[in-house]
Amino acid sequence: MTQLKKNTSLTLCNVSIKPGQNHTILCDFSNFYTSRRIKVPIHIFHGQHTGPKLFILSTLHGDEVNGIEIINRLHEHKAVKHLNGTLITIPVANPFGLILRTREAIGQDLNRVFPGNKTGKLASRLAYFLTENIIKQCDYGIDLHSGGNYLFNLPQTRIDESMTELCQLAEAFGVAIIDSPVRKKSLRGLTMSLNIPLLVFEGGEASRVDDGCIKVGLQGVLNVLANLNMIDAKWAKKKTNPVYYRELTWIRAPAGGLLLPHQSINHHIKKNQVLAKILDPFDLESAKQVRSPCNGTIIAKSTAPLVNEGEPLFHIAPDSKK
């Protein structure tokens, strides 16, 4: 690493952290109707030398838990012992959803209410707290997600290609890159308006821990930290050339029944190839085949044993690459 300037003290949530210090803040946010206090743990690694401020948060959706273990392994990694700049991690950004084992934060999707409102509903207040105390204080961000219930996502990053620096970080992360539209009032939408490059990582499915996705996510985070010169380059994996996908197609169930997949995640499939069979459990002689409408790669697939007509089965990225 090049020689960097000595860092200065950092004040976060009214707590002063000196250069070279690590600190955990338990922010007393709110309480349930049971009078149980809800605290948001914020971990700060404040390096001896200057560098970017980067936040990593997980579990904006309370049932997406892989990111918690990605952050845990990052905390234990030797790379963060000698850090330039400041790393701020929030393993559980939505404690309400985690406790209740739900996606939402007390009736609202936390990732649809940014920048939040200080006097709004509970989810909006939490979004406001994160916006004012963490997000606006940082130069970069990584948002760790999983797929939905019964929907497994291939490890991927989601970005807006119009941000050149974000493309560079996504390529450093080292997994498939999805150029996807930004939702209004999402964390991505907020950071874009603030000109803060934010990588969204997706891997695995809700309510399940997947070690493979965790390992990929951890290495991707290390790659980004090294790319920003926050950690030694030796911790980065050799740079690859990730595939960009710009168009995605959902394949939905033509009928309800028992889902019997024939193809796996990340497999390349041909147009008209059989992807799955759906068997009517009440009429075993009646089955429907599900075929691909195009050549492409499976980037997400249903893990549900039973599906209803119209439910998503496969997410296909057609063959159009950068």
CSV table of C-alpha atoms in Angstrom, one decimal:
chain,number,residue,atom,x,y,z
A,1,MET,CA,0.0,0.0,0.0
A,2,THR,CA,1.1,3.6,-0.6
A,3,GLN,CA,1.9,5.8,2.4
A,4,LEU,CA,-1.2,7.4,3.8
A,5,LYS,CA,-1.9,10.3,6.1
A,6,LYS,CA,-2.7,9.7,9.8
A,7,ASN,CA,-6.5,9.5,10.4
A,8,THR,CA,-8.5,11.7,12.7
A,9,SER,CA,-11.1,10.9,15.3
A,10,LEU,CA,-14.6,9.9,14.1
A,11,THR,CA,-17.9,10.8,15.7
A,12,LEU,CA,-20.8,8.5,15.0
A,13,CYS,CA,-24.1,8.4,16.9
A,14,ASN,CA,-22.6,10.8,19.4
A,15,VAL,CA,-19.7,8.4,20.1
A,16,SER,CA,-16.1,9.5,19.4
A,17,ILE,CA,-13.8,6.8,18.0
A,18,LYS,CA,-10.0,7.4,17.8
A,19,PRO,CA,-7.8,6.2,14.9
A,20,GLY,CA,-7.0,2.5,15.2
A,21,GLN,CA,-10.0,1.8,17.5
A,22,ASN,CA,-12.8,-0.7,16.9
A,23,HIS,CA,-16.1,0.1,18.6
A,24,THR,CA,-19.5,-1.4,18.8
A,25,ILE,CA,-22.5,0.9,19.4
A,26,LEU,CA,-25.8,-0.5,20.5
A,27,CYS,CA,-28.2,2.2,19.3
A,28,ASP,CA,-31.4,2.0,21.4
A,29,PHE,CA,-33.9,2.6,18.7
A,30,SER,CA,-37.4,1.7,19.8
A,31,ASN,CA,-39.5,-0.9,21.6
A,32,PHE,CA,-42.2,-3.5,21.0
A,33,TYR,CA,-45.6,-3.2,22.6
A,34,THR,CA,-44.2,-5.8,25.0
A,35,SER,CA,-41.8,-3.0,26.3
A,36,ARG,CA,-38.8,-4.9,25.0
A,37,ARG,CA,-36.2,-2.4,23.8
A,38,ILE,CA,-34.9,-2.9,20.3
A,39,LYS,CA,-31.3,-2.1,19.7
A,40,VAL,CA,-29.4,-1.8,16.4
A,41,PRO,CA,-25.8,-2.9,16.7
A,42,ILE,CA,-23.3,-0.8,14.7
A,43,HIS,CA,-19.7,-2.0,14.4
A,44,ILE,CA,-17.0,0.6,13.5
A,45,PHE,CA,-13.5,-0.3,12.4
A,46,HIS,CA,-11.7,3.1,12.3
A,47,GLY,CA,-8.2,2.7,10.7
A,48,GLN,CA,-5.0,4.4,11.7
A,49,HIS,CA,-4.7,6.0,8.3
A,50,THR,CA,-7.0,7.9,6.0
A,51,GLY,CA,-9.2,6.3,3.4
A,52,PRO,CA,-12.8,5.9,2.3
A,53,LYS,CA,-15.7,5.4,4.6
A,54,LEU,CA,-17.7,2.3,3.6
A,55,PHE,CA,-20.8,0.8,5.2
A,56,ILE,CA,-21.9,-2.8,4.9
A,57,LEU,CA,-25.4,-3.7,6.0
A,58,SER,CA,-27.4,-6.9,6.0
A,59,THR,CA,-31.0,-8.0,6.7
A,60,LEU,CA,-32.9,-4.9,5.4
A,61,HIS,CA,-35.3,-7.7,4.9
A,62,GLY,CA,-35.6,-9.6,8.1
A,63,ASP,CA,-35.7,-13.1,6.6
A,64,GLU,CA,-32.5,-12.7,4.6
A,65,VAL,CA,-29.8,-13.9,6.9
A,66,ASN,CA,-26.7,-14.9,4.8
A,67,GLY,CA,-25.3,-11.3,5.1
A,68,ILE,CA,-25.2,-11.7,8.9
A,69,GLU,CA,-22.6,-14.4,8.6
A,70,ILE,CA,-20.7,-12.6,5.8
A,71,ILE,CA,-20.2,-9.7,8.1
A,72,ASN,CA,-19.3,-12.0,11.0
A,73,ARG,CA,-16.6,-13.7,9.0
A,74,LEU,CA,-15.4,-10.3,7.8
A,75,HIS,CA,-15.1,-9.1,11.5
A,76,GLU,CA,-12.9,-12.2,12.2
A,77,HIS,CA,-10.7,-11.8,9.1
A,78,LYS,CA,-7.1,-10.7,9.4
A,79,ALA,CA,-7.6,-8.1,6.6
A,80,VAL,CA,-9.6,-5.7,8.8
A,81,LYS,CA,-6.9,-5.7,11.5
A,82,HIS,CA,-4.9,-3.3,9.3
A,83,LEU,CA,-7.5,-1.0,7.7
A,84,ASN,CA,-7.2,2.3,5.9
A,85,GLY,CA,-10.2,4.5,6.3
A,86,THR,CA,-13.4,3.5,8.1
A,87,LEU,CA,-15.5,0.3,7.8
A,88,ILE,CA,-19.0,0.5,9.4
A,89,THR,CA,-21.0,-2.7,9.5
A,90,ILE,CA,-24.7,-3.3,10.5
A,91,PRO,CA,-25.4,-7.1,10.5
A,92,VAL,CA,-29.1,-6.6,11.4
A,93,ALA,CA,-30.5,-3.4,9.8
A,94,ASN,CA,-34.1,-4.6,10.3
A,95,PRO,CA,-34.2,-6.1,13.9
A,96,PHE,CA,-38.0,-6.1,13.9
A,97,GLY,CA,-38.2,-8.4,10.8
A,98,LEU,CA,-35.4,-10.7,12.1
A,99,ILE,CA,-37.1,-11.2,15.5
A,100,LEU,CA,-40.5,-11.8,13.8
A,101,ARG,CA,-38.9,-13.9,11.0
A,102,THR,CA,-40.6,-11.7,8.4
A,103,ARG,CA,-39.4,-9.7,5.4
A,104,GLU,CA,-41.0,-6.5,6.6
A,105,ALA,CA,-40.4,-4.2,9.5
A,106,ILE,CA,-43.8,-4.0,11.3
A,107,GLY,CA,-46.0,-3.9,8.2
A,108,GLN,CA,-43.7,-2.0,5.8
A,109,ASP,CA,-40.9,-3.1,3.5
A,110,LEU,CA,-37.9,-1.2,5.0
A,111,ASN,CA,-36.3,-1.1,1.5
A,112,ARG,CA,-39.2,0.9,0.1
A,113,VAL,CA,-39.3,3.8,2.6
A,114,PHE,CA,-35.9,5.5,2.3
A,115,PRO,CA,-34.8,8.2,3.2
A,116,GLY,CA,-37.4,7.7,5.9
A,117,ASN,CA,-39.2,10.1,8.2
A,118,LYS,CA,-38.2,11.0,11.7
A,119,THR,CA,-41.9,11.1,12.8
A,120,GLY,CA,-43.3,8.5,10.4
A,121,LYS,CA,-44.2,4.8,10.9
A,122,LEU,CA,-41.7,2.5,12.6
A,123,ALA,CA,-40.0,1.3,9.4
A,124,SER,CA,-39.8,4.9,8.1
A,125,ARG,CA,-38.2,6.0,11.4
A,126,LEU,CA,-35.6,3.2,11.1
A,127,ALA,CA,-34.8,4.2,7.5
A,128,TYR,CA,-34.4,7.8,8.7
A,129,PHE,CA,-32.1,6.7,11.5
A,130,LEU,CA,-29.9,4.7,9.1
A,131,THR,CA,-29.9,7.5,6.5
A,132,GLU,CA,-28.8,10.3,8.8
A,133,ASN,CA,-26.4,8.4,11.1
A,134,ILE,CA,-24.7,6.0,8.7
A,135,ILE,CA,-25.4,6.3,5.0
A,136,LYS,CA,-24.9,10.1,4.7
A,137,GLN,CA,-21.6,9.8,6.6
A,138,CYS,CA,-20.0,7.3,4.1
A,139,ASP,CA,-18.4,7.4,0.6
A,140,TYR,CA,-19.4,3.8,-0.5
A,141,GLY,CA,-21.9,1.1,0.6
A,142,ILE,CA,-22.6,-2.6,0.2
A,143,ASP,CA,-26.1,-3.9,0.8
A,144,LEU,CA,-26.2,-7.7,1.4
A,145,HIS,CA,-29.4,-9.6,0.3
A,146,SER,CA,-30.7,-13.1,-0.4
A,147,GLY,CA,-33.5,-14.2,-2.7
A,148,GLY,CA,-37.1,-14.4,-1.5
A,149,ASN,CA,-39.0,-17.3,0.1
A,150,TYR,CA,-38.4,-20.5,-1.9
A,151,LEU,CA,-36.4,-18.5,-4.5
A,152,PHE,CA,-32.6,-19.1,-4.7
A,153,ASN,CA,-30.5,-16.4,-6.3
A,154,LEU,CA,-27.2,-17.1,-8.0
A,155,PRO,CA,-24.6,-14.9,-6.3
A,156,GLN,CA,-24.8,-11.6,-8.2
A,157,THR,CA,-24.4,-7.8,-7.8
A,158,ARG,CA,-27.1,-5.3,-9.0
A,159,ILE,CA,-26.1,-1.9,-10.2
A,160,ASP,CA,-27.0,1.0,-12.4
A,161,GLU,CA,-24.4,0.9,-15.2
A,162,SER,CA,-24.6,4.7,-15.7
A,163,MET,CA,-22.3,5.0,-12.6
A,164,THR,CA,-18.8,4.2,-13.9
A,165,GLU,CA,-17.2,3.9,-10.5
A,166,LEU,CA,-19.9,1.4,-9.5
A,167,CYS,CA,-19.2,-0.7,-12.5
A,168,GLN,CA,-15.6,-0.9,-11.4
A,169,LEU,CA,-16.5,-2.0,-7.9
A,170,ALA,CA,-18.9,-4.6,-9.3
A,171,GLU,CA,-16.2,-6.0,-11.5
A,172,ALA,CA,-13.9,-6.1,-8.5
A,173,PHE,CA,-16.5,-8.0,-6.5
A,174,GLY,CA,-16.3,-10.7,-9.1
A,175,VAL,CA,-19.7,-12.2,-9.6
A,176,ALA,CA,-22.4,-11.9,-12.3
A,177,ILE,CA,-23.5,-8.2,-12.7
A,178,ILE,CA,-27.1,-7.4,-13.3
A,179,ASP,CA,-27.9,-3.9,-14.7
A,180,SER,CA,-31.3,-3.5,-13.0
A,181,PRO,CA,-33.6,-0.5,-12.6
A,182,VAL,CA,-33.6,1.4,-9.3
A,183,ARG,CA,-36.8,1.2,-7.3
A,184,LYS,CA,-38.1,4.4,-5.8
A,185,LYS,CA,-37.6,4.8,-2.0
A,186,SER,CA,-35.1,1.9,-2.0
A,187,LEU,CA,-31.7,2.2,-0.4
A,188,ARG,CA,-30.2,2.1,-3.9
A,189,GLY,CA,-32.4,5.0,-4.9
A,190,LEU,CA,-31.3,7.0,-1.9
A,191,THR,CA,-27.6,6.4,-2.4
A,192,MET,CA,-27.9,7.3,-6.1
A,193,SER,CA,-29.5,10.6,-5.2
A,194,LEU,CA,-26.6,11.2,-2.8
A,195,ASN,CA,-24.0,10.1,-5.4
A,196,ILE,CA,-22.8,7.3,-3.1
A,197,PRO,CA,-21.9,4.2,-5.1
A,198,LEU,CA,-23.8,1.2,-3.6
A,199,LEU,CA,-23.3,-2.4,-4.5
A,200,VAL,CA,-26.3,-4.7,-3.9
A,201,PHE,CA,-25.2,-8.3,-3.5
A,202,GLU,CA,-27.8,-11.1,-3.8
A,203,GLY,CA,-27.1,-14.7,-3.0
A,204,GLY,CA,-29.1,-17.7,-1.8
A,205,GLU,CA,-32.7,-17.6,-0.5
A,206,ALA,CA,-34.6,-16.2,2.4
A,207,SER,CA,-34.7,-18.1,5.8
A,208,ARG,CA,-31.8,-20.3,4.8
A,209,VAL,CA,-28.0,-20.1,5.5
A,210,ASP,CA,-26.0,-21.1,2.4
A,211,ASP,CA,-22.3,-21.5,3.0
A,212,GLY,CA,-21.3,-21.3,-0.6
A,213,CYS,CA,-23.0,-17.9,-1.0
A,214,ILE,CA,-21.5,-16.7,2.2
A,215,LYS,CA,-18.0,-17.6,1.0
A,216,VAL,CA,-18.6,-15.9,-2.3
A,217,GLY,CA,-20.0,-12.8,-0.6
A,218,LEU,CA,-17.1,-12.5,1.8
A,219,GLN,CA,-14.5,-12.8,-0.9
A,220,GLY,CA,-16.4,-10.2,-3.0
A,221,VAL,CA,-16.4,-7.8,0.0
A,222,LEU,CA,-12.6,-8.3,0.4
A,223,ASN,CA,-12.1,-7.7,-3.3
A,224,VAL,CA,-14.0,-4.3,-3.0
A,225,LEU,CA,-12.1,-3.3,0.1
A,226,ALA,CA,-8.8,-4.1,-1.7
A,227,ASN,CA,-9.9,-2.2,-4.8
A,228,LEU,CA,-10.5,0.9,-2.6
A,229,ASN,CA,-7.1,0.5,-1.0
A,230,MET,CA,-8.7,-0.1,2.4
A,231,ILE,CA,-7.0,-3.4,2.9
A,232,ASP,CA,-3.8,-5.0,1.5
A,233,ALA,CA,-4.2,-6.2,-2.1
A,234,LYS,CA,-3.1,-9.7,-1.1
A,235,TRP,CA,-6.5,-10.4,0.3
A,236,ALA,CA,-8.2,-9.9,-3.1
A,237,LYS,CA,-8.9,-12.8,-5.4
A,238,LYS,CA,-7.4,-12.5,-8.9
A,239,LYS,CA,-9.6,-10.3,-11.0
A,240,THR,CA,-11.9,-12.1,-13.4
A,241,ASN,CA,-14.2,-10.7,-16.1
A,242,PRO,CA,-17.7,-11.0,-14.7
A,243,VAL,CA,-20.6,-11.3,-17.1
A,244,TYR,CA,-23.0,-8.4,-17.4
A,245,TYR,CA,-26.7,-9.2,-17.9
A,246,ARG,CA,-29.1,-6.5,-19.0
A,247,GLU,CA,-32.3,-8.3,-19.8
A,248,LEU,CA,-34.0,-10.8,-17.5
A,249,THR,CA,-37.0,-13.1,-18.2
A,250,TRP,CA,-39.2,-14.7,-15.6
A,251,ILE,CA,-40.6,-18.2,-16.4
A,252,ARG,CA,-43.8,-18.7,-14.5
A,253,ALA,CA,-45.8,-21.8,-13.7
A,254,PRO,CA,-48.3,-22.7,-16.5
A,255,ALA,CA,-50.3,-24.7,-13.9
A,256,GLY,CA,-50.3,-25.5,-10.3
A,257,GLY,CA,-48.8,-28.7,-8.9
A,258,LEU,CA,-45.7,-30.5,-7.7
A,259,LEU,CA,-42.6,-28.8,-9.1
A,260,LEU,CA,-40.0,-31.2,-10.5
A,261,PRO,CA,-37.0,-29.1,-11.8
A,262,HIS,CA,-34.7,-30.5,-14.5
A,263,GLN,CA,-32.1,-27.7,-14.5
A,264,SER,CA,-29.9,-26.3,-11.8
A,265,ILE,CA,-28.8,-22.7,-10.9
A,266,ASN,CA,-26.2,-21.1,-13.2
A,267,HIS,CA,-26.8,-23.7,-15.9
A,268,HIS,CA,-26.8,-22.5,-19.5
A,269,ILE,CA,-29.9,-23.6,-21.3
A,270,LYS,CA,-31.1,-23.7,-24.9
A,271,LYS,CA,-34.3,-22.3,-26.3
A,272,ASN,CA,-37.2,-24.8,-26.0
A,273,GLN,CA,-35.2,-26.9,-23.5
A,274,VAL,CA,-37.2,-28.5,-20.7
A,275,LEU,CA,-36.7,-26.7,-17.4
A,276,ALA,CA,-39.1,-28.5,-15.2
A,277,LYS,CA,-42.2,-30.7,-15.0
A,278,ILE,CA,-45.3,-29.8,-13.0
A,279,LEU,CA,-47.3,-32.8,-11.8
A,280,ASP,CA,-50.9,-32.5,-10.7
A,281,PRO,CA,-50.9,-34.3,-7.3
A,282,PHE,CA,-54.6,-35.2,-7.7
A,283,ASP,CA,-54.2,-36.5,-11.2
A,284,LEU,CA,-50.8,-38.2,-11.5
A,285,GLU,CA,-51.3,-38.8,-15.2
A,286,SER,CA,-51.6,-35.1,-15.9
A,287,ALA,CA,-48.3,-33.2,-16.1
A,288,LYS,CA,-47.1,-30.1,-17.9
A,289,GLN,CA,-43.6,-29.4,-19.1
A,290,VAL,CA,-42.0,-26.0,-18.6
A,291,ARG,CA,-39.7,-24.9,-21.5
A,292,SER,CA,-37.2,-22.1,-21.9
A,293,PRO,CA,-38.3,-19.3,-24.4
A,294,CYS,CA,-34.6,-18.5,-25.1
A,295,ASN,CA,-31.0,-19.4,-24.8
A,296,GLY,CA,-29.6,-18.1,-21.5
A,297,THR,CA,-28.4,-18.7,-18.0
A,298,ILE,CA,-30.5,-19.6,-15.0
A,299,ILE,CA,-29.7,-16.9,-12.3
A,300,ALA,CA,-32.6,-17.8,-10.0
A,301,LYS,CA,-34.9,-20.7,-9.4
A,302,SER,CA,-37.8,-21.7,-7.3
A,303,THR,CA,-37.1,-24.2,-4.5
A,304,ALA,CA,-40.8,-24.6,-3.7
A,305,PRO,CA,-42.1,-28.2,-3.7
A,306,LEU,CA,-45.6,-27.0,-4.6
A,307,VAL,CA,-46.5,-24.1,-6.9
A,308,ASN,CA,-49.6,-22.3,-8.1
A,309,GLU,CA,-50.3,-21.2,-11.6
A,310,GLY,CA,-48.4,-17.9,-12.4
A,311,GLU,CA,-45.8,-18.3,-9.6
A,312,PRO,CA,-42.1,-17.6,-10.6
A,313,LEU,CA,-40.1,-20.8,-11.4
A,314,PHE,CA,-36.9,-19.6,-13.1
A,315,HIS,CA,-35.2,-16.3,-13.8
A,316,ILE,CA,-33.3,-16.4,-17.1
A,317,ALA,CA,-30.6,-14.1,-18.3
A,318,PRO,CA,-30.7,-14.3,-22.1
A,319,ASP,CA,-27.5,-14.5,-24.0
A,320,SER,CA,-26.5,-10.8,-24.3
A,321,LYS,CA,-23.1,-10.1,-22.7
A,322,LYS,CA,-20.7,-7.2,-22.4
